[in-house]
mmCIF file of C-alpha atoms in Angstrom:
data_model
loop_
_atom_site.group_PDB
_atom_site.id
_atom_site.type_symbol
_atom_site.label_atom_id
_atom_site.label_comp_id
_atom_site.label_asym_id
_atom_site.label_seq_id
_atom_site.Cartn_x
_atom_site.Cartn_y
_atom_site.Cartn_z
ATOM 1 C CA THR A 392 0.000 0.000 0.000
ATOM 2 C CA SER A 393 1.047 3.612 -0.355
ATOM 3 C CA GLY A 394 1.580 5.992 2.562
ATOM 4 C CA GLU A 395 2.401 5.254 6.161
ATOM 5 C CA GLY A 396 0.440 3.852 9.090
ATOM 6 C CA PHE A 397 -2.617 1.617 9.032
ATOM 7 C CA GLY A 398 -4.122 2.628 5.713
ATOM 8 C CA ARG A 399 -7.415 0.890 4.855
ATOM 9 C CA VAL A 400 -7.607 -0.678 1.425
ATOM 10 C CA GLY A 401 -10.786 -1.879 -0.282
ATOM 11 C CA ILE A 402 -11.229 -3.853 -3.487
ATOM 12 C CA GLU A 403 -14.483 -2.933 -5.182
ATOM 13 C CA GLU A 404 -14.597 -5.579 -7.903
ATOM 14 C CA VAL A 405 -12.540 -8.474 -9.255
ATOM 15 C CA THR A 406 -13.183 -9.574 -12.837
ATOM 16 C CA VAL A 407 -12.098 -12.928 -14.241
ATOM 17 C CA PRO A 408 -12.745 -13.286 -17.988
ATOM 18 C CA GLY A 409 -15.349 -15.955 -18.705
ATOM 19 C CA VAL A 410 -16.258 -16.418 -15.018
ATOM 20 C CA ARG A 411 -19.451 -15.115 -13.423
ATOM 21 C CA LEU A 412 -20.321 -15.774 -9.800
ATOM 22 C CA THR A 413 -23.891 -15.897 -8.514
ATOM 23 C CA ARG A 414 -24.633 -15.363 -4.851
ATOM 24 C CA VAL A 415 -27.076 -18.051 -3.690
ATOM 25 C CA ALA A 416 -28.427 -18.714 -0.194
ATOM 26 C CA THR A 417 -28.995 -22.399 0.631
ATOM 27 C CA LEU A 418 -31.765 -23.288 3.068
ATOM 28 C CA PRO A 419 -31.117 -25.814 5.854
ATOM 29 C CA SER A 420 -31.739 -29.447 4.942
ATOM 30 C CA THR A 421 -32.455 -30.648 8.497
ATOM 31 C CA MET A 422 -36.041 -31.513 7.630
ATOM 32 C CA ASP A 423 -34.898 -33.954 4.945
ATOM 33 C CA SER A 424 -32.787 -35.947 7.355
ATOM 34 C CA LEU A 425 -35.564 -35.969 9.973
ATOM 35 C CA VAL A 426 -38.156 -37.181 7.469
ATOM 36 C CA ALA A 427 -35.811 -39.934 6.325
ATOM 37 C CA GLY A 428 -35.910 -41.393 9.842
ATOM 38 C CA LEU A 429 -39.677 -41.279 10.313
ATOM 39 C CA PRO A 430 -41.578 -44.528 10.914
ATOM 40 C CA ALA A 431 -44.247 -45.574 8.431
ATOM 41 C CA ALA A 432 -47.141 -44.202 10.512
ATOM 42 C CA ALA A 433 -45.523 -40.768 10.772
ATOM 43 C CA ARG A 434 -44.789 -40.751 7.044
ATOM 44 C CA GLN A 435 -48.469 -41.425 6.381
ATOM 45 C CA ARG A 436 -49.461 -38.455 8.526
ATOM 46 C CA LEU A 437 -46.899 -36.282 6.708
ATOM 47 C CA ALA A 438 -48.481 -37.236 3.392
ATOM 48 C CA GLY A 439 -51.579 -35.278 4.431
ATOM 49 C CA THR A 440 -49.724 -32.364 6.028
ATOM 50 C CA PRO A 441 -49.118 -29.158 4.020
ATOM 51 C CA VAL A 442 -45.475 -28.265 3.380
ATOM 52 C CA ASP A 443 -45.006 -24.589 2.471
ATOM 53 C CA VAL A 444 -41.849 -22.765 1.356
ATOM 54 C CA LEU A 445 -41.389 -19.099 2.338
ATOM 55 C CA LEU A 446 -38.444 -17.148 0.910
ATOM 56 C CA THR A 447 -37.548 -13.571 1.930
ATOM 57 C CA ARG A 448 -34.894 -11.319 0.426
ATOM 58 C CA ALA A 449 -32.507 -9.489 2.784
ATOM 59 C CA ARG A 450 -32.961 -5.765 2.198
ATOM 60 C CA GLY A 451 -31.247 -2.596 3.351
ATOM 61 C CA ALA A 452 -32.608 0.733 4.536
ATOM 62 C CA THR A 453 -33.004 1.800 0.883
ATOM 63 C CA SER A 454 -33.140 -0.062 -2.413
ATOM 64 C CA ALA A 455 -29.658 1.270 -3.238
ATOM 65 C CA ASP A 456 -28.337 -0.421 -0.099
ATOM 66 C CA ASP A 457 -30.022 -3.829 -0.410
ATOM 67 C CA GLU A 458 -27.975 -6.688 0.992
ATOM 68 C CA GLU A 459 -29.462 -8.947 -1.700
ATOM 69 C CA THR A 460 -30.180 -7.537 -5.146
ATOM 70 C CA GLY A 461 -32.070 -10.665 -6.179
ATOM 71 C CA LEU A 462 -33.879 -13.604 -4.619
ATOM 72 C CA ALA A 463 -31.631 -16.601 -5.350
ATOM 73 C CA ARG A 464 -32.266 -19.689 -3.234
ATOM 74 C CA ASP A 465 -31.468 -23.394 -3.182
ATOM 75 C CA PHE A 466 -33.844 -25.498 -1.084
ATOM 76 C CA THR A 467 -35.107 -29.039 -0.768
ATOM 77 C CA VAL A 468 -38.501 -30.525 -0.023
ATOM 78 C CA PRO A 469 -38.723 -34.001 1.549
ATOM 79 C CA VAL A 470 -41.976 -35.032 -0.126
ATOM 80 C CA PRO A 471 -43.631 -34.319 -3.503
ATOM 81 C CA ARG A 472 -45.986 -31.360 -3.407
ATOM 82 C CA THR A 473 -48.062 -29.192 -5.741
ATOM 83 C CA ALA A 474 -47.788 -25.530 -4.812
ATOM 84 C CA VAL A 475 -49.301 -22.171 -5.736
ATOM 85 C CA ALA A 476 -47.261 -18.983 -5.561
ATOM 86 C CA SER A 477 -47.895 -15.637 -3.915
ATOM 87 C CA ALA A 478 -45.383 -12.855 -3.496
ATOM 88 C CA LEU A 479 -44.509 -9.270 -2.663
ATOM 89 C CA ILE A 480 -42.770 -7.879 -5.756
ATOM 90 C CA ARG A 481 -41.434 -4.482 -6.785
ATOM 91 C CA PRO A 482 -40.259 -3.313 -10.225
ATOM 92 C CA SER A 483 -36.488 -3.105 -10.476
ATOM 93 C CA ALA A 484 -34.734 -0.028 -11.846
ATOM 94 C CA PRO A 485 -33.955 -1.456 -15.323
ATOM 95 C CA LEU A 486 -37.516 -2.708 -15.880
ATOM 96 C CA PRO A 487 -38.379 -2.176 -19.575
ATOM 97 C CA GLU A 488 -41.330 0.155 -20.076
ATOM 98 C CA ALA A 489 -42.789 -2.337 -22.556
ATOM 99 C CA ASP A 490 -43.199 -4.799 -19.662
ATOM 100 C CA LEU A 491 -45.291 -2.230 -17.778
ATOM 101 C CA ASP A 492 -47.431 -1.715 -20.886
ATOM 102 C CA ARG A 493 -47.883 -5.461 -21.181
ATOM 103 C CA LEU A 494 -49.025 -5.614 -17.554
ATOM 104 C CA ALA A 495 -51.605 -2.962 -18.396
ATOM 105 C CA GLY A 496 -53.014 -5.336 -21.018
ATOM 106 C CA TYR A 497 -51.512 -3.793 -24.175
ATOM 107 C CA THR A 498 -50.494 -6.320 -26.855
ATOM 108 C CA GLY A 499 -50.311 -4.193 -30.031
ATOM 109 C CA PRO A 500 -47.358 -3.449 -32.352
ATOM 110 C CA VAL A 501 -46.584 0.086 -31.094
ATOM 111 C CA ARG A 502 -43.776 0.490 -28.555
ATOM 112 C CA ALA A 503 -42.799 3.573 -26.546
ATOM 113 C CA THR A 504 -39.675 4.017 -24.441
ATOM 114 C CA SER A 505 -37.900 6.938 -22.799
ATOM 115 C CA THR A 506 -34.456 7.818 -21.554
ATOM 116 C CA SER A 507 -35.901 8.410 -18.060
ATOM 117 C CA ARG A 508 -39.060 8.954 -16.050
ATOM 118 C CA ALA A 509 -39.545 11.146 -12.995
ATOM 119 C CA PHE A 510 -38.525 9.324 -9.811
ATOM 120 C CA GLY A 511 -38.637 6.091 -11.818
ATOM 121 C CA LEU A 512 -42.435 5.989 -11.410
ATOM 122 C CA PRO A 513 -44.269 3.490 -13.658
ATOM 123 C CA THR A 514 -47.256 5.845 -14.032
ATOM 124 C CA VAL A 515 -45.287 8.498 -15.962
ATOM 125 C CA ARG A 516 -43.675 6.198 -18.550
ATOM 126 C CA ALA A 517 -43.452 6.999 -22.257
ATOM 127 C CA SER A 518 -46.656 5.211 -23.309
ATOM 128 C CA GLN A 519 -48.704 7.602 -21.161
ATOM 129 C CA ALA A 520 -48.133 10.138 -23.944
ATOM 130 C CA LEU A 521 -49.688 7.805 -26.530
ATOM 131 C CA ASP A 522 -52.926 6.783 -24.821
ATOM 132 C CA GLY A 523 -55.110 9.618 -26.175
ATOM 133 C CA ARG A 524 -55.696 10.993 -22.668
ATOM 134 C CA PRO A 525 -54.339 14.473 -21.853
ATOM 135 C CA ASP A 526 -54.687 13.792 -18.109
ATOM 136 C CA THR A 527 -51.813 11.251 -18.325
ATOM 137 C CA ALA A 528 -48.307 12.129 -19.481
ATOM 138 C CA TRP A 529 -44.652 11.224 -19.843
ATOM 139 C CA LEU A 530 -42.626 13.065 -17.188
ATOM 140 C CA PRO A 531 -38.865 12.828 -17.766
ATOM 141 C CA ALA A 532 -36.437 12.888 -14.861
ATOM 142 C CA VAL A 533 -34.281 15.947 -14.197
ATOM 143 C CA PRO A 534 -32.389 17.413 -15.869
ATOM 144 C CA VAL A 535 -35.034 17.220 -18.599
ATOM 145 C CA VAL A 536 -32.968 18.865 -21.347
ATOM 146 C CA GLY A 537 -31.544 16.065 -23.455
ATOM 147 C CA GLN A 538 -34.180 13.515 -22.432
ATOM 148 C CA SER A 539 -35.954 11.688 -25.245
ATOM 149 C CA LEU A 540 -39.157 9.800 -25.952
ATOM 150 C CA ARG A 541 -38.947 7.077 -28.610
ATOM 151 C CA ILE A 542 -41.792 5.464 -30.524
ATOM 152 C CA SER A 543 -41.641 2.461 -32.844
ATOM 153 C CA ALA A 544 -44.659 1.480 -34.915
ATOM 154 C CA PRO A 545 -45.575 -0.120 -38.235
ATOM 155 C CA PRO A 546 -44.419 2.137 -41.126
ATOM 156 C CA ARG A 547 -46.650 5.147 -41.786
ATOM 157 C CA ARG A 548 -46.632 8.221 -44.036
ATOM 158 C CA VAL A 549 -46.239 11.364 -41.920
ATOM 159 C CA ASP A 550 -45.614 15.069 -42.560
ATOM 160 C CA HIS A 551 -46.031 16.351 -39.007
ATOM 161 C CA VAL A 552 -45.954 15.441 -35.325
ATOM 162 C CA ASP A 553 -48.351 16.957 -32.791
ATOM 163 C CA LEU A 554 -46.927 17.669 -29.326
ATOM 164 C CA THR A 555 -49.380 18.407 -26.485
ATOM 165 C CA GLN A 556 -48.325 19.893 -23.130
ATOM 166 C CA VAL A 557 -51.268 20.542 -20.808
ATOM 167 C CA GLY A 558 -52.067 20.216 -17.122
ATOM 168 C CA ARG A 559 -53.965 21.960 -14.347
ATOM 169 C CA ARG A 560 -50.800 23.253 -12.709
ATOM 170 C CA LEU A 561 -48.446 23.349 -15.657
ATOM 171 C CA ALA A 562 -45.613 25.592 -14.398
ATOM 172 C CA ASP A 563 -42.997 24.635 -16.982
ATOM 173 C CA TRP A 564 -42.886 23.120 -20.445
ATOM 174 C CA ALA A 565 -40.570 22.285 -23.336
ATOM 175 C CA THR A 566 -39.921 25.299 -25.597
ATOM 176 C CA ARG A 567 -37.689 23.638 -28.180
ATOM 177 C CA VAL A 568 -37.566 20.030 -29.385
ATOM 178 C CA ARG A 569 -35.847 17.926 -32.012
ATOM 179 C CA VAL A 570 -37.714 15.371 -34.138
ATOM 180 C CA THR A 571 -35.810 12.410 -35.573
ATOM 181 C CA LEU A 572 -37.402 9.865 -37.923
ATOM 182 C CA ASP A 573 -35.639 6.557 -38.579
ATOM 183 C CA GLY A 574 -32.350 8.092 -37.410
ATOM 184 C CA THR A 575 -32.595 11.281 -39.513
ATOM 185 C CA VAL A 576 -33.276 14.687 -37.962
ATOM 186 C CA VAL A 577 -36.283 16.152 -39.804
ATOM 187 C CA ALA A 578 -37.086 19.152 -37.592
ATOM 188 C CA THR A 579 -35.766 21.316 -34.777
ATOM 189 C CA ALA A 580 -38.684 23.484 -33.770
ATOM 190 C CA PRO A 581 -40.148 25.670 -31.013
ATOM 191 C CA ALA A 582 -42.873 24.259 -28.771
ATOM 192 C CA ALA A 583 -45.460 25.868 -26.507
ATOM 193 C CA ARG A 584 -48.178 25.123 -23.996
ATOM 194 C CA GLY A 585 -51.186 23.362 -25.474
ATOM 195 C CA THR A 586 -50.728 21.567 -28.797
ATOM 196 C CA THR A 587 -47.849 22.378 -31.151
ATOM 197 C CA ARG A 588 -47.766 21.003 -34.696
ATOM 198 C CA ILE A 589 -44.244 20.333 -35.960
ATOM 199 C CA SER A 590 -44.270 20.024 -39.766
ATOM 200 C CA PHE A 591 -41.648 18.580 -42.122
ATOM 201 C CA PRO A 592 -41.513 17.098 -45.650
ATOM 202 C CA ALA A 593 -43.704 13.991 -45.920
ATOM 203 C CA ARG A 594 -41.943 10.661 -45.600
ATOM 204 C CA THR A 595 -42.575 7.064 -44.535
ATOM 205 C CA ALA A 596 -41.159 6.200 -41.128
ATOM 206 C CA SER A 597 -41.506 3.621 -38.380
ATOM 207 C CA ARG A 598 -39.369 5.189 -35.625
ATOM 208 C CA LEU A 599 -39.728 8.570 -33.963
ATOM 209 C CA GLU A 600 -37.441 10.175 -31.397
ATOM 210 C CA LEU A 601 -38.546 13.395 -29.693
ATOM 211 C CA THR A 602 -35.764 15.154 -27.734
ATOM 212 C CA ILE A 603 -36.215 18.101 -25.364
ATOM 213 C CA LEU A 604 -33.717 20.891 -26.160
ATOM 214 C CA ALA A 605 -34.941 23.752 -23.940
ATOM 215 C CA THR A 606 -37.577 24.599 -21.319
ATOM 216 C CA HIS A 607 -39.573 27.716 -20.435
ATOM 217 C CA SER A 608 -37.790 28.286 -17.111
ATOM 218 C CA GLY A 609 -34.340 27.163 -18.206
ATOM 219 C CA ARG A 610 -33.837 25.604 -14.777
ATOM 220 C CA PRO A 611 -31.982 22.270 -14.485
ATOM 221 C CA ASP A 612 -34.747 20.949 -12.206
ATOM 222 C CA ALA A 613 -37.560 21.962 -14.553
ATOM 223 C CA SER A 614 -40.568 19.636 -14.488
ATOM 224 C CA VAL A 615 -41.910 19.005 -17.992
ATOM 225 C CA ARG A 616 -45.147 17.191 -18.805
ATOM 226 C CA ILE A 617 -45.504 15.680 -22.293
ATOM 227 C CA SER A 618 -49.225 14.882 -22.367
ATOM 228 C CA GLU A 619 -49.537 13.539 -25.910
ATOM 229 C CA VAL A 620 -47.334 12.856 -28.941
ATOM 230 C CA ASP A 621 -49.236 12.097 -32.165
ATOM 231 C CA PHE A 622 -47.019 10.124 -34.547
ATOM 232 C CA GLY A 623 -49.346 9.262 -37.410
ATOM 233 C CA GLY A 624 -52.040 8.051 -35.008
ATOM 234 C CA ALA A 625 -49.830 5.557 -33.154
ATOM 235 C CA ARG A 626 -51.548 4.660 -29.875
ATOM 236 C CA ILE A 627 -50.878 2.505 -26.818
ATOM 237 C CA ARG A 628 -53.958 1.819 -24.723
ATOM 238 C CA GLY A 629 -54.156 -0.788 -21.993
ATOM 239 C CA THR A 630 -57.204 -2.999 -21.567
ATOM 240 C CA GLY A 631 -57.035 -3.119 -17.767
ATOM 241 C CA ALA A 632 -56.351 -6.866 -17.854
ATOM 242 C CA ARG A 633 -53.359 -8.091 -15.901
ATOM 243 C CA PRO A 634 -51.592 -10.819 -17.875
ATOM 244 C CA CYS A 635 -49.053 -13.197 -16.399
ATOM 245 C CA VAL A 636 -45.347 -12.313 -16.622
ATOM 246 C CA PRO A 637 -42.219 -14.180 -15.460
ATOM 247 C CA VAL A 638 -40.952 -12.825 -12.125
ATOM 248 C CA SER A 639 -38.479 -15.615 -11.212
ATOM 249 C CA THR A 640 -37.446 -19.042 -12.374
ATOM 250 C CA VAL A 641 -37.989 -22.280 -10.454
ATOM 251 C CA ASP A 642 -35.701 -25.105 -11.564
ATOM 252 C CA GLY A 643 -35.025 -23.201 -14.783
ATOM 253 C CA HIS A 644 -38.703 -22.726 -15.672
ATOM 254 C CA ALA A 645 -40.414 -19.314 -15.660
ATOM 255 C CA LEU A 646 -42.607 -18.619 -12.625
ATOM 256 C CA LEU A 647 -45.585 -16.749 -14.072
ATOM 257 C CA MET A 648 -47.482 -14.340 -11.817
ATOM 258 C CA ARG A 649 -49.720 -11.281 -12.061
ATOM 259 C CA PRO A 650 -50.109 -8.272 -9.726
ATOM 260 C CA VAL A 651 -53.204 -8.131 -7.561
ATOM 261 C CA ALA A 652 -53.383 -4.332 -8.019
ATOM 262 C CA PRO A 653 -51.993 -1.896 -10.639
ATOM 263 C CA ILE A 654 -48.282 -1.052 -10.454
ATOM 264 C CA THR A 655 -48.235 2.675 -9.615
ATOM 265 C CA THR A 656 -45.006 3.081 -7.602
ATOM 266 C CA ASP A 657 -41.691 1.297 -7.116
ATOM 267 C CA ASP A 658 -42.948 -0.193 -3.836
ATOM 268 C CA ALA A 659 -43.616 -3.920 -3.405
ATOM 269 C CA VAL A 660 -47.218 -4.999 -4.015
ATOM 270 C CA PRO A 661 -48.963 -8.389 -3.694
ATOM 271 C CA TRP A 662 -48.814 -10.752 -6.680
ATOM 272 C CA GLN A 663 -50.559 -14.069 -7.270
ATOM 273 C CA GLY A 664 -49.393 -17.081 -9.224
ATOM 274 C CA CYS A 665 -50.833 -18.158 -12.554
ATOM 275 C CA GLY A 666 -51.614 -21.829 -12.087
ATOM 276 C CA SER A 667 -49.666 -24.269 -9.927
ATOM 277 C CA LEU A 668 -46.229 -25.874 -10.006
ATOM 278 C CA PHE A 669 -45.011 -29.311 -8.988
ATOM 279 C CA LEU A 670 -42.137 -29.650 -6.510
ATOM 280 C CA GLY A 671 -40.729 -33.160 -6.475
ATOM 281 C CA PRO A 672 -38.778 -34.500 -3.498
ATOM 282 C CA GLY A 673 -35.192 -33.252 -3.527
ATOM 283 C CA PRO A 674 -33.340 -30.036 -4.430
ATOM 284 C CA HIS A 675 -34.872 -27.012 -6.160
ATOM 285 C CA ARG A 676 -33.537 -23.680 -7.401
ATOM 286 C CA VAL A 677 -35.133 -20.215 -7.396
ATOM 287 C CA ARG A 678 -33.364 -17.551 -9.465
ATOM 288 C CA PRO A 679 -34.176 -13.896 -10.241
ATOM 289 C CA VAL A 680 -35.061 -12.491 -13.659
ATOM 290 C CA ALA A 681 -34.495 -9.017 -15.053
ATOM 291 C CA GLY A 682 -37.173 -6.424 -14.402
ATOM 292 C CA TRP A 683 -38.840 -7.719 -11.232
ATOM 293 C CA GLN A 684 -37.587 -7.884 -7.657
ATOM 294 C CA PRO A 685 -39.431 -10.254 -5.273
ATOM 295 C CA ASP A 686 -39.081 -9.194 -1.645
ATOM 296 C CA GLN A 687 -40.928 -12.296 -0.532
ATOM 297 C CA LEU A 688 -42.018 -15.456 -2.350
ATOM 298 C CA ALA A 689 -44.344 -18.062 -0.865
ATOM 299 C CA LEU A 690 -44.889 -21.482 -2.450
ATOM 300 C CA ARG A 691 -47.937 -22.750 -0.611
ATOM 301 C CA ASP A 692 -48.881 -26.417 -0.638
ATOM 302 C CA THR A 693 -52.305 -26.941 -2.217
ATOM 303 C CA LEU A 694 -53.077 -29.396 0.605
ATOM 304 C CA GLY A 695 -53.435 -26.388 2.891
ATOM 305 C CA LEU A 696 -55.676 -24.324 0.631
ATOM 306 C CA GLY A 697 -59.168 -23.847 1.926
ATOM 307 C CA GLU A 698 -58.250 -24.895 5.451
ATOM 308 C CA ARG A 699 -60.005 -23.133 8.287
ATOM 309 C CA ARG A 700 -57.893 -20.584 10.112
ATOM 310 C CA PRO A 701 -56.816 -21.760 13.575
ATOM 311 C CA PRO A 702 -58.135 -19.845 16.584
ATOM 312 C CA PRO A 703 -55.810 -17.240 18.097
ATOM 313 C CA GLY A 704 -53.125 -18.621 20.395
ATOM 314 C CA PRO A 705 -52.904 -18.000 24.120
ATOM 315 C CA ARG A 706 -51.144 -15.055 25.771
ATOM 316 C CA TYR A 707 -47.550 -15.712 26.726
ATOM 317 C CA ALA A 708 -44.469 -14.069 28.209
ATOM 318 C CA VAL A 709 -40.860 -15.230 27.830
ATOM 319 C CA ALA A 710 -38.315 -14.866 30.631
ATOM 320 C CA PRO A 711 -34.726 -15.706 29.521
ATOM 321 C CA GLY A 712 -32.805 -17.955 31.906
ATOM 322 C CA ARG A 713 -29.251 -19.159 32.245
ATOM 323 C CA ALA A 714 -27.255 -21.316 29.862
ATOM 324 C CA GLY A 715 -29.584 -20.760 26.913
ATOM 325 C CA SER A 716 -32.749 -21.694 28.804
ATOM 326 C CA ALA A 717 -36.032 -19.783 28.868
ATOM 327 C CA THR A 718 -39.280 -19.918 30.849
ATOM 328 C CA VAL A 719 -42.540 -19.324 28.983
ATOM 329 C CA ARG A 720 -45.592 -18.375 31.060
ATOM 330 C CA VAL A 721 -48.860 -19.046 29.257
ATOM 331 C CA SER A 722 -52.373 -17.828 30.102
ATOM 332 C CA SER A 723 -55.829 -17.988 28.496
ATOM 333 C CA ALA A 724 -55.065 -21.251 26.725
ATOM 334 C CA ASN A 725 -58.115 -22.917 25.184
ATOM 335 C CA GLY A 726 -57.553 -26.213 23.406
ATOM 336 C CA ALA A 727 -54.361 -27.511 21.852
ATOM 337 C CA TRP A 728 -51.641 -25.125 20.724
ATOM 338 C CA TYR A 729 -48.029 -25.166 19.527
ATOM 339 C CA LEU A 730 -45.034 -23.431 21.088
ATOM 340 C CA ILE A 731 -42.501 -22.447 18.411
ATOM 341 C CA SER A 732 -39.149 -21.261 19.724
ATOM 342 C CA GLY A 733 -37.699 -19.798 16.545
ATOM 343 C CA GLN A 734 -34.387 -21.516 17.298
ATOM 344 C CA ALA A 735 -32.483 -23.761 14.913
ATOM 345 C CA TYR A 736 -33.053 -27.476 15.473
ATOM 346 C CA ASP A 737 -30.601 -29.161 17.834
ATOM 347 C CA PRO A 738 -31.065 -32.611 19.398
ATOM 348 C CA ARG A 739 -29.842 -31.271 22.757
ATOM 349 C CA TRP A 740 -32.890 -29.066 23.281
ATOM 350 C CA ARG A 741 -35.213 -30.288 26.062
ATOM 351 C CA ALA A 742 -38.629 -29.042 27.139
ATOM 352 C CA SER A 743 -40.732 -29.592 30.247
ATOM 353 C CA VAL A 744 -44.260 -28.500 31.178
ATOM 354 C CA ASP A 745 -45.053 -27.463 34.763
ATOM 355 C CA GLY A 746 -41.859 -29.086 35.984
#
C-alpha cells in the first residue's frame, strides 16, 4: 500500500474473464434428514400435512443499499408437493417500459420508451403520452434537457408530429424540441403550452425520437409534462387486464405471476401465481429475472388451501434464563396449541411443562 500507518484498502470488484459468480443462499436441509428417519405411521401423517416454502430477500434501509439484489435460493422438499405462488414484488430499476405496458393489457405493435421517467415511477412512462388521454403524461427525470421519448410502430406516411403539453398546474414546459425519424433529424422546432404542430416534408417512417432541447424556465430541475405525442395516429392503450409475466425461475422454468393491483409506484405490491407448479422431493432452485424484484415469495402447498384458520393462540411471556434456557408463562389457553421457539433445530434441546 502507499503511505504510512494503518491505511485501509478496499477492493471494489474483481473480474475474471469468462467467469461469473452468482450469490445463492442455501436453506437448511435438516427436515430432509428428519423425514428420512420417520416410521411408516408418521410418514403417512406427513403425506396429508401441508409443506409450504417461504423465501424472503434481505434488504437494506433503501433499495440502493439492499444486501441482496435478487432472490436466489437453493432449497429441498422431503416429499412431492403441488404448490401455488404468492409474493410481494417491486419493479427493479432497469424494468423495460414495454413490460409495464404489457401488464396494463396492451399487446399491439406500437412500442414507446424513454431515456428516463420522474422518480422512476411506472405511471409516468413513455406510453402515457400515446394513450389519447391528456390527463396522463410522460414526465422525464431531471435534468429534462436532453431527455428523449422514442416510438416504434408499423411504417406510416407522416408530414407532421403533434406535441401536447397541458395540465392543471403546468408551471414549466418544453420550448424547443428535435424530431428524428428513422435516425434522420427532420425538424428542430419551437414548442409551446397546449398543442404544437411540428411540420416537415412527408416521408414514410416507423421510428420517432422526440428530444427536449430547452424549457420555459431554463432551470436544471424543470418539471416538464408531455401529455400527448401524435405520430401518425400511433396509440398505446391498456385494456385493464393483468396478464401473467415471469418474475423468477424455479428449476429453470419461468414462474408466471400477475399483480393483484396496478403497479403505480416502485414499492412492493402483492402478486398471485398463474396456475400451480409441482415440486418433487429433492433439491430445487429459485433464481431472479431481469425487471422484477421479489421481496418475498411463498410457495404454498395446495393441501393447505381452503383450510379453516386456527383460533388465536394464548397469551404468553418469555423470561430468559441461564445457559440458553427460557421460561414461557402461558395464560388464556383454550384447546391444543403449539409453542414455536424460533431456534435452529438441535437434538440437545429439552422441554418440560409445569416441571
